[in-house]
Amino acid sequence: MFNLIEIKKKNVCIMGLMGSGKSIIGKDLSKYSNLKFYDTDKEIELKTKKSINEIFEEYGEAYFRKIEEKICLELLTKNNCIISLGGGSIVNKKIRKAININSYSIYLQVKLNNLENRLKSSKKRPLLNKNFAKKETLENLYNQRRKFYEKADFIVNNDNDKIQVLEKIMLKLNSYAKENIHKK
Ligand code: S3P
């Protein structure tokens, strides 16, 4: 089991597009590592007492991004947590800076076809509820965001087997912890 207390970084952040499996992987990692799990969208819903869809519908995306910034920056000051970040949060410079300061970041990379399939019946993603094709929207978002996602400390493909992905992440975090234990 990796020990974040022994390394310099304080949290593990999971990043990636909608449907890349951030919450599932984050929850499992939290079980295996005994670290607390946070999902930024869940926290936004708890704080506002509204669903992400309702926030977008009633107040618009710009308002959502403001709350997202606040919640992410708050969560990123915590210690020793696994944090699954909403797919668009990485576009925000302050959030990127906060991740770099105190987190080990992991990007879950998934092929657009697979994302499209996974999100086919999802009604919880306001950016995909519009009339145009989901794949095109996802492709545009990917093109805008990949330069940020690809700066993650670790990039892992999450197209197939979840168990293998978890093993890869755990191995990586363990070796990262070992490499950094003496650098404190
Ligand atoms: C968004 C991703 C969603 C949610 C909101 C906007 C985005 O989170 O924050 O619908 O801009 O990619 P997930 O990535 O957890 O689906």
Coordinates of N, CA and C and ligand atoms in Angstrom, one line a residue:
M1 N 0.8 -1.2 0.0 CA 0.0 0.0 0.0 C 0.9 1.3 0.0
F2 N 0.6 2.2 -0.8 CA 1.4 3.4 -0.8 C 1.0 4.3 0.3
N3 N 2.0 5.1 0.7 CA 1.7 6.0 1.8 C 2.1 7.5 1.5
L4 N 1.0 8.2 1.3 CA 1.2 9.6 0.8 C 1.8 10.5 1.9
I5 N 1.7 10.0 3.1 CA 2.3 10.8 4.2 C 3.9 10.8 4.0
E6 N 4.4 9.8 3.5 CA 5.8 9.6 3.3 C 6.3 10.3 2.1
I7 N 5.5 10.8 1.2 CA 6.0 11.5 0.0 C 5.5 13.0 0.1
K8 N 6.1 13.7 -0.8 CA 5.8 15.2 -0.7 C 4.4 15.6 -1.1
K9 N 3.9 14.9 -2.1 CA 2.6 15.2 -2.6 C 1.5 14.8 -1.6
K10 N 0.4 15.6 -1.5 CA -0.5 15.3 -0.4 C -1.8 14.6 -0.9
N11 N -2.2 14.8 -2.1 CA -3.4 14.1 -2.6 C -3.1 13.4 -3.9
V12 N -4.0 12.5 -4.3 CA -3.9 11.9 -5.6 C -5.2 12.4 -6.4
C13 N -4.9 13.1 -7.5 CA -6.0 13.6 -8.3 C -6.2 12.8 -9.6
I14 N -7.5 12.5 -9.8 CA -7.8 11.7 -11.0 C -8.5 12.6 -12.0
M15 N -7.9 12.7 -13.2 CA -8.4 13.6 -14.3 C -8.7 12.8 -15.5
G16 N -9.5 13.5 -16.4 CA -9.9 12.9 -17.7 C -11.2 13.4 -18.1
L17 N -11.6 13.0 -19.3 CA -12.9 13.5 -19.9 C -14.0 12.7 -19.2
M18 N -15.2 13.3 -19.4 CA -16.4 12.6 -18.9 C -16.4 11.2 -19.3
G19 N -16.8 10.2 -18.5 CA -16.9 8.8 -18.9 C -15.6 8.1 -18.9
S20 N -14.5 8.8 -18.4 CA -13.2 8.1 -18.4 C -13.1 7.2 -17.2
G21 N -14.0 7.2 -16.3 CA -14.0 6.3 -15.1 C -13.3 6.9 -13.9
K22 N -13.3 8.2 -13.8 CA -12.6 8.8 -12.7 C -13.2 8.5 -11.3
S23 N -14.5 8.4 -11.2 CA -15.1 8.2 -9.9 C -15.0 6.7 -9.5
I24 N -15.1 5.8 -10.5 CA -15.0 4.4 -10.2 C -13.6 4.1 -9.7
I25 N -12.6 4.5 -10.5 CA -11.2 4.3 -10.2 C -10.8 5.0 -8.9
G26 N -11.3 6.2 -8.7 CA -11.0 6.9 -7.5 C -11.6 6.2 -6.3
K27 N -12.8 5.8 -6.3 CA -13.4 5.1 -5.2 C -12.6 3.8 -4.9
D28 N -12.3 3.0 -5.9 CA -11.5 1.8 -5.6 C -10.1 2.1 -5.0
L29 N -9.5 3.1 -5.6 CA -8.2 3.5 -5.0 C -8.3 3.9 -3.6
S30 N -9.4 4.5 -3.3 CA -9.6 5.0 -1.9 C -9.7 3.8 -1.0
K31 N -10.5 2.7 -1.5 CA -10.6 1.5 -0.7 C -9.3 0.8 -0.4
Y32 N -8.5 0.7 -1.5 CA -7.3 0.0 -1.4 C -6.2 0.7 -0.5
S33 N -6.3 2.1 -0.6 CA -5.3 2.8 0.1 C -5.7 3.4 1.5
N34 N -7.0 3.2 1.8 CA -7.5 3.7 3.0 C -7.5 5.2 3.1
L35 N -7.5 5.9 1.9 CA -7.5 7.4 1.9 C -8.9 7.8 1.6
K36 N -9.3 9.0 2.1 CA -10.6 9.5 1.9 C -10.9 9.9 0.4
F37 N -12.1 9.6 -0.1 CA -12.4 9.9 -1.5 C -13.3 11.1 -1.6
Y38 N -13.0 12.0 -2.6 CA -13.9 13.1 -2.9 C -14.1 13.1 -4.4
D39 N -15.3 13.4 -4.8 CA -15.7 13.6 -6.2 C -16.1 15.1 -6.3
T40 N -15.5 15.9 -7.1 CA -15.8 17.4 -7.0 C -17.2 17.6 -7.4
D41 N -17.8 16.9 -8.4 CA -19.2 17.1 -8.8 C -20.1 16.8 -7.7
K42 N -19.8 15.7 -7.0 CA -20.7 15.3 -5.8 C -20.7 16.4 -4.7
E43 N -19.5 17.0 -4.5 CA -19.3 18.0 -3.5 C -20.1 19.3 -3.9
I44 N -20.1 19.6 -5.2 CA -20.8 20.8 -5.8 C -22.3 20.5 -5.5
E45 N -22.8 19.3 -5.8 CA -24.2 19.0 -5.6 C -24.6 19.1 -4.2
L46 N -23.7 18.6 -3.3 CA -24.0 18.7 -1.8 C -24.1 20.1 -1.4
K47 N -23.1 20.9 -1.8 CA -23.1 22.3 -1.3 C -24.2 23.1 -1.9
T48 N -24.6 23.0 -3.2 CA -25.6 23.8 -3.8 C -27.0 23.2 -3.6
K49 N -27.1 21.9 -3.2 CA -28.3 21.2 -3.1 C -29.0 21.1 -4.4
K50 N -28.3 21.2 -5.5 CA -28.8 21.0 -6.9 C -28.0 20.1 -7.6
S51 N -28.6 19.4 -8.7 CA -27.8 18.5 -9.5 C -27.0 19.4 -10.5
I52 N -26.0 18.7 -11.1 CA -25.1 19.5 -12.0 C -26.0 20.0 -13.2
N53 N -27.0 19.1 -13.6 CA -27.9 19.5 -14.7 C -28.7 20.8 -14.3
E54 N -29.2 20.8 -13.1 CA -30.0 22.0 -12.6 C -29.1 23.2 -12.6
I55 N -27.9 23.1 -12.1 CA -27.0 24.3 -12.1 C -26.8 24.8 -13.5
F56 N -26.5 24.0 -14.4 CA -26.3 24.4 -15.8 C -27.6 25.1 -16.3
E57 N -28.7 24.4 -16.1 CA -30.0 24.9 -16.7 C -30.4 26.2 -16.1
E58 N -30.3 26.3 -14.7 CA -30.8 27.5 -14.1 C -29.8 28.7 -14.1
Y59 N -28.5 28.4 -14.1 CA -27.6 29.5 -13.9 C -26.6 29.6 -15.1
G60 N -26.4 28.5 -15.8 CA -25.5 28.5 -17.0 C -24.1 28.0 -16.6
E61 N -23.3 27.7 -17.6 CA -22.0 27.1 -17.4 C -21.0 28.0 -16.7
A62 N -21.0 29.3 -16.9 CA -20.1 30.2 -16.3 C -20.2 30.1 -14.8
Y63 N -21.5 30.1 -14.3 CA -21.8 30.0 -12.9 C -21.2 28.7 -12.3
F64 N -21.5 27.6 -13.1 CA -21.0 26.3 -12.6 C -19.5 26.3 -12.5
R65 N -18.8 26.9 -13.4 CA -17.3 27.0 -13.4 C -16.8 27.7 -12.2
K66 N -17.6 28.7 -11.8 CA -17.2 29.5 -10.6 C -17.3 28.6 -9.3
I67 N -18.4 27.9 -9.2 CA -18.6 27.0 -8.0 C -17.5 25.9 -8.1
E68 N -17.3 25.4 -9.3 CA -16.3 24.3 -9.5 C -15.0 24.8 -9.0
E69 N -14.6 26.0 -9.4 CA -13.3 26.5 -8.9 C -13.2 26.6 -7.4
K70 N -14.2 27.1 -6.8 CA -14.2 27.2 -5.3 C -14.1 25.9 -4.6
I71 N -14.9 24.9 -5.1 CA -14.9 23.6 -4.4 C -13.6 22.9 -4.7
C72 N -13.1 22.9 -5.9 CA -11.9 22.2 -6.2 C -10.7 22.8 -5.4
L73 N -10.6 24.2 -5.3 CA -9.6 24.8 -4.6 C -9.6 24.4 -3.1
E74 N -10.9 24.3 -2.6 CA -11.0 23.9 -1.2 C -10.5 22.5 -1.0
L75 N -11.0 21.6 -1.9 CA -10.6 20.2 -1.7 C -9.1 20.0 -1.9
L76 N -8.5 20.8 -2.7 CA -7.1 20.6 -3.0 C -6.2 21.0 -1.9
T77 N -6.8 21.7 -0.9 CA -5.9 22.1 0.3 C -5.9 21.0 1.3
K78 N -6.7 19.9 1.1 CA -6.8 18.8 2.1 C -5.5 18.0 1.9
N79 N -5.3 17.0 2.8 CA -4.2 16.2 2.8 C -4.6 14.7 2.6
N80 N -3.8 14.0 1.9 CA -4.0 12.5 1.8 C -5.4 12.1 1.4
C81 N -5.8 12.7 0.3 CA -7.1 12.3 -0.2 C -7.0 11.9 -1.7
I82 N -8.0 11.1 -2.1 CA -8.1 10.8 -3.5 C -9.2 11.7 -4.0
I83 N -8.9 12.5 -5.0 CA -9.9 13.5 -5.5 C -10.2 13.2 -7.0
S84 N -11.4 12.9 -7.3 CA -11.8 12.8 -8.7 C -12.3 14.2 -9.2
L85 N -11.6 14.7 -10.2 CA -12.0 16.1 -10.6 C -12.9 16.1 -11.8
G86 N -13.9 16.9 -11.8 CA -14.8 17.1 -13.0 C -14.0 17.3 -14.2
G87 N -14.4 16.7 -15.3 CA -13.6 16.7 -16.6 C -13.1 18.1 -17.0
G88 N -13.9 19.2 -16.8 CA -13.5 20.5 -17.3 C -12.7 21.3 -16.3
S89 N -12.5 20.9 -15.1 CA -11.9 21.7 -14.1 C -10.4 22.0 -14.5
I90 N -9.8 21.2 -15.2 CA -8.4 21.3 -15.6 C -8.2 22.5 -16.5
V91 N -9.2 23.1 -17.1 CA -9.1 24.2 -17.9 C -8.8 25.5 -17.1
N92 N -9.1 25.4 -15.8 CA -9.0 26.6 -14.9 C -7.5 26.6 -14.4
K93 N -6.9 27.8 -14.6 CA -5.5 27.9 -14.3 C -5.2 27.8 -12.8
K94 N -6.1 28.3 -12.0 CA -5.9 28.3 -10.5 C -6.0 26.8 -10.0
I95 N -6.9 26.1 -10.6 CA -7.0 24.7 -10.2 C -5.8 23.9 -10.7
R96 N -5.3 24.2 -11.9 CA -4.1 23.5 -12.3 C -2.9 23.8 -11.4
K97 N -2.8 25.0 -11.0 CA -1.7 25.4 -10.1 C -1.8 24.7 -8.8
A98 N -3.0 24.6 -8.3 CA -3.3 23.9 -7.0 C -2.9 22.4 -7.1
I99 N -3.3 21.8 -8.2 CA -2.9 20.4 -8.4 C -1.4 20.2 -8.4
N100 N -0.7 21.1 -9.1 CA 0.7 21.0 -9.2 C 1.4 21.2 -7.8
I101 N 0.8 22.0 -7.0 CA 1.4 22.2 -5.7 C 1.3 21.0 -4.8
N102 N 0.2 20.4 -4.7 CA 0.1 19.4 -3.7 C -0.6 18.1 -4.1
S103 N -0.5 17.7 -5.3 CA -1.1 16.5 -5.7 C -0.3 15.7 -6.7
Y104 N -0.5 14.4 -6.6 CA 0.1 13.5 -7.7 C -1.1 13.3 -8.6
S105 N -0.9 13.7 -9.9 CA -2.0 13.7 -10.8 C -2.0 12.5 -11.8
I106 N -3.2 11.9 -12.0 CA -3.3 10.7 -12.9 C -4.3 11.0 -14.0
Y107 N -4.0 10.8 -15.2 CA -4.9 11.1 -16.3 C -5.4 9.7 -16.8
L108 N -6.7 9.5 -16.8 CA -7.3 8.3 -17.4 C -7.6 8.5 -18.8
Q109 N -6.9 7.9 -19.7 CA -7.0 8.1 -21.1 C -7.9 7.1 -21.7
V110 N -9.0 7.5 -22.4 CA -9.9 6.5 -23.0 C -10.3 7.0 -24.4
K111 N -10.4 6.0 -25.3 CA -10.7 6.3 -26.8 C -12.0 7.0 -26.9
L112 N -12.1 7.9 -27.8 CA -13.4 8.7 -27.9 C -14.6 7.8 -28.2
N113 N -14.4 6.7 -29.0 CA -15.5 5.8 -29.3 C -16.0 5.1 -28.1
N114 N -15.1 4.8 -27.2 CA -15.5 4.1 -25.9 C -16.2 5.1 -25.0
L115 N -15.7 6.4 -25.0 CA -16.4 7.4 -24.2 C -17.8 7.6 -24.7
E116 N -17.9 7.7 -26.0 CA -19.3 7.9 -26.6 C -20.2 6.7 -26.2
N117 N -19.7 5.5 -26.3 CA -20.6 4.4 -25.9 C -20.9 4.4 -24.4
R118 N -20.0 4.7 -23.6 CA -20.3 4.7 -22.2 C -21.3 5.8 -21.8
L119 N -21.2 6.9 -22.6 CA -22.1 8.1 -22.2 C -23.4 8.1 -23.0
K120 N -23.6 7.1 -23.8 CA -24.8 7.1 -24.7 C -26.1 7.4 -24.0
S121 N -26.3 6.8 -22.9 CA -27.6 7.0 -22.2 C -27.5 7.9 -21.0
S122 N -26.3 8.5 -20.8 CA -26.2 9.4 -19.6 C -27.0 10.7 -19.8
K123 N -27.8 11.0 -18.8 CA -28.5 12.3 -18.9 C -27.9 13.3 -17.9
K124 N -26.8 12.9 -17.3 CA -26.3 13.7 -16.2 C -25.2 14.6 -16.7
R125 N -24.9 14.6 -18.0 CA -23.8 15.5 -18.5 C -24.4 16.6 -19.4
P126 N -24.6 17.8 -18.8 CA -25.3 18.9 -19.5 C -24.6 19.3 -20.8
L127 N -23.3 19.1 -20.9 CA -22.6 19.5 -22.1 C -22.9 18.5 -23.2
L128 N -23.4 17.4 -22.9 CA -23.7 16.4 -24.0 C -25.2 16.3 -24.2
N129 N -26.0 17.0 -23.5 CA -27.4 16.9 -23.7 C -28.0 17.7 -24.9
K130 N -27.1 18.5 -25.5 CA -27.5 19.3 -26.6 C -27.8 18.4 -27.9
N131 N -28.3 19.1 -28.9 CA -28.7 18.3 -30.1 C -27.6 17.7 -30.9
F132 N -26.4 18.4 -30.9 CA -25.4 17.8 -31.8 C -24.7 16.6 -31.3
A133 N -24.0 15.9 -32.2 CA -23.5 14.5 -31.9 C -22.6 14.6 -30.7
K134 N -22.8 13.6 -29.8 CA -21.9 13.5 -28.6 C -20.5 13.3 -28.9
K135 N -20.2 12.5 -30.0 CA -18.8 12.2 -30.3 C -18.1 13.5 -30.7
E136 N -18.8 14.3 -31.5 CA -18.1 15.6 -31.9 C -17.8 16.5 -30.7
T137 N -18.8 16.6 -29.8 CA -18.6 17.4 -28.6 C -17.4 16.9 -27.8
L138 N -17.4 15.5 -27.6 CA -16.3 14.9 -26.9 C -14.9 15.2 -27.6
E139 N -15.0 15.1 -28.9 CA -13.7 15.4 -29.7 C -13.2 16.8 -29.5
N140 N -14.2 17.7 -29.5 CA -13.8 19.1 -29.3 C -13.2 19.4 -27.9
L141 N -13.9 18.8 -26.9 CA -13.4 19.0 -25.5 C -12.0 18.3 -25.4
Y142 N -11.9 17.2 -26.0 CA -10.6 16.5 -25.9 C -9.5 17.4 -26.6
N143 N -9.8 17.9 -27.7 CA -8.8 18.8 -28.4 C -8.4 20.0 -27.6
Q144 N -9.4 20.6 -26.9 CA -9.1 21.7 -26.0 C -8.4 21.4 -24.8
R145 N -8.6 20.2 -24.3 CA -8.1 19.9 -22.9 C -6.8 19.0 -22.9
R146 N -6.6 18.3 -24.0 CA -5.5 17.3 -23.9 C -4.2 17.8 -23.5
K147 N -3.9 19.1 -23.9 CA -2.6 19.6 -23.4 C -2.5 19.7 -21.9
F148 N -3.6 19.9 -21.3 CA -3.6 19.9 -19.8 C -3.5 18.5 -19.2
Y149 N -4.4 17.6 -19.7 CA -4.4 16.3 -19.2 C -3.1 15.6 -19.3
E150 N -2.4 15.9 -20.5 CA -1.2 15.2 -20.8 C 0.0 15.6 -19.9
K151 N -0.2 16.6 -19.1 CA 0.8 17.1 -18.2 C 0.8 16.3 -16.8
A152 N -0.2 15.4 -16.8 CA -0.3 14.6 -15.5 C 0.9 13.9 -15.2
D153 N 1.1 13.6 -13.9 CA 2.3 12.8 -13.4 C 2.3 11.4 -14.0
F154 N 1.1 10.8 -14.2 CA 1.0 9.5 -14.7 C -0.2 9.4 -15.7
I155 N 0.0 8.8 -16.8 CA -1.1 8.7 -17.8 C -1.3 7.2 -18.0
V156 N -2.6 6.8 -17.8 CA -2.9 5.4 -17.9 C -4.1 5.2 -18.7
N157 N -4.1 4.2 -19.6 CA -5.2 3.9 -20.5 C -6.3 3.2 -19.7
N158 N -7.5 3.6 -19.8 CA -8.6 3.0 -19.1 C -9.7 2.6 -20.1
D159 N -9.3 2.0 -21.2 CA -10.3 1.5 -22.2 C -10.9 0.1 -21.8
N160 N -10.1 -0.7 -21.1 CA -10.5 -2.1 -20.9 C -10.7 -2.4 -19.4
D161 N -9.7 -3.2 -18.9 CA -9.8 -3.8 -17.6 C -9.5 -2.9 -16.4
K162 N -10.5 -2.7 -15.6 CA -10.4 -1.8 -14.5 C -9.3 -2.3 -13.5
I163 N -9.3 -3.6 -13.3 CA -8.3 -4.2 -12.3 C -6.9 -3.9 -12.7
Q164 N -6.7 -4.1 -14.0 CA -5.3 -3.8 -14.5 C -4.9 -2.4 -14.3
V165 N -5.8 -1.5 -14.5 CA -5.6 -0.1 -14.4 C -5.2 0.2 -12.9
L166 N -6.0 -0.3 -12.0 CA -5.8 -0.1 -10.6 C -4.4 -0.6 -10.2
E167 N -4.1 -1.8 -10.7 CA -2.8 -2.4 -10.4 C -1.6 -1.5 -10.9
K168 N -1.8 -1.0 -12.1 CA -0.8 -0.1 -12.7 C -0.6 1.2 -11.8
I169 N -1.8 1.7 -11.4 CA -1.7 3.0 -10.6 C -1.1 2.7 -9.2
M170 N -1.4 1.6 -8.6 CA -0.9 1.3 -7.3 C 0.6 1.1 -7.4
L171 N 1.1 0.3 -8.4 CA 2.5 0.1 -8.6 C 3.2 1.4 -8.8
K172 N 2.6 2.3 -9.6 CA 3.3 3.6 -9.9 C 3.4 4.4 -8.6
L173 N 2.3 4.5 -7.8 CA 2.3 5.3 -6.6 C 3.2 4.7 -5.6
N174 N 3.3 3.4 -5.5 CA 4.3 2.8 -4.6 C 5.7 3.2 -5.0
S175 N 6.0 3.1 -6.3 CA 7.4 3.4 -6.7 C 7.7 4.9 -6.5
Y176 N 6.7 5.7 -6.8 CA 6.8 7.2 -6.6 C 7.1 7.5 -5.1
A177 N 6.3 6.8 -4.2 CA 6.5 7.0 -2.8 C 8.0 6.6 -2.4
K178 N 8.4 5.4 -2.9 CA 9.8 5.0 -2.6 C 10.8 6.0 -3.0
E179 N 10.7 6.5 -4.3 CA 11.6 7.4 -4.8 C 11.7 8.7 -4.0
N180 N 10.6 9.1 -3.5 CA 10.5 10.4 -2.9 C 10.6 10.4 -1.4
I181 N 10.7 9.3 -0.8 CA 10.7 9.2 0.7 C 11.9 9.9 1.3
H182 N 13.0 9.8 0.6 CA 14.3 10.5 1.2 C 14.4 11.9 0.8
K183 N 13.5 12.4 -0.1 CA 13.7 13.8 -0.6 C 13.0 14.8 0.3
K184 N 12.4 14.3 1.4 CA 11.6 15.3 2.2 C 12.5 16.4 2.8
Ligands
S3P1 C1 -17.8 18.4 -17.3 C2 -17.7 17.2 -16.7 C3 -18.6 16.7 -15.7 C4 -19.2 17.9 -14.9 C5 -19.9 18.8 -15.8 C6 -18.9 19.4 -16.8 C7 -16.9 18.8 -18.3 O1 -17.9 15.9 -14.7 O2 -18.3 18.5 -14.1 O3 -20.9 18.2 -16.5 O4 -16.8 20.0 -18.6 O5 -16.2 17.9 -18.9 P1 -17.4 14.4 -15.1 O6 -16.1 14.5 -15.9 O7 -17.2 13.7 -13.8 O8 -18.4 13.7 -15.9

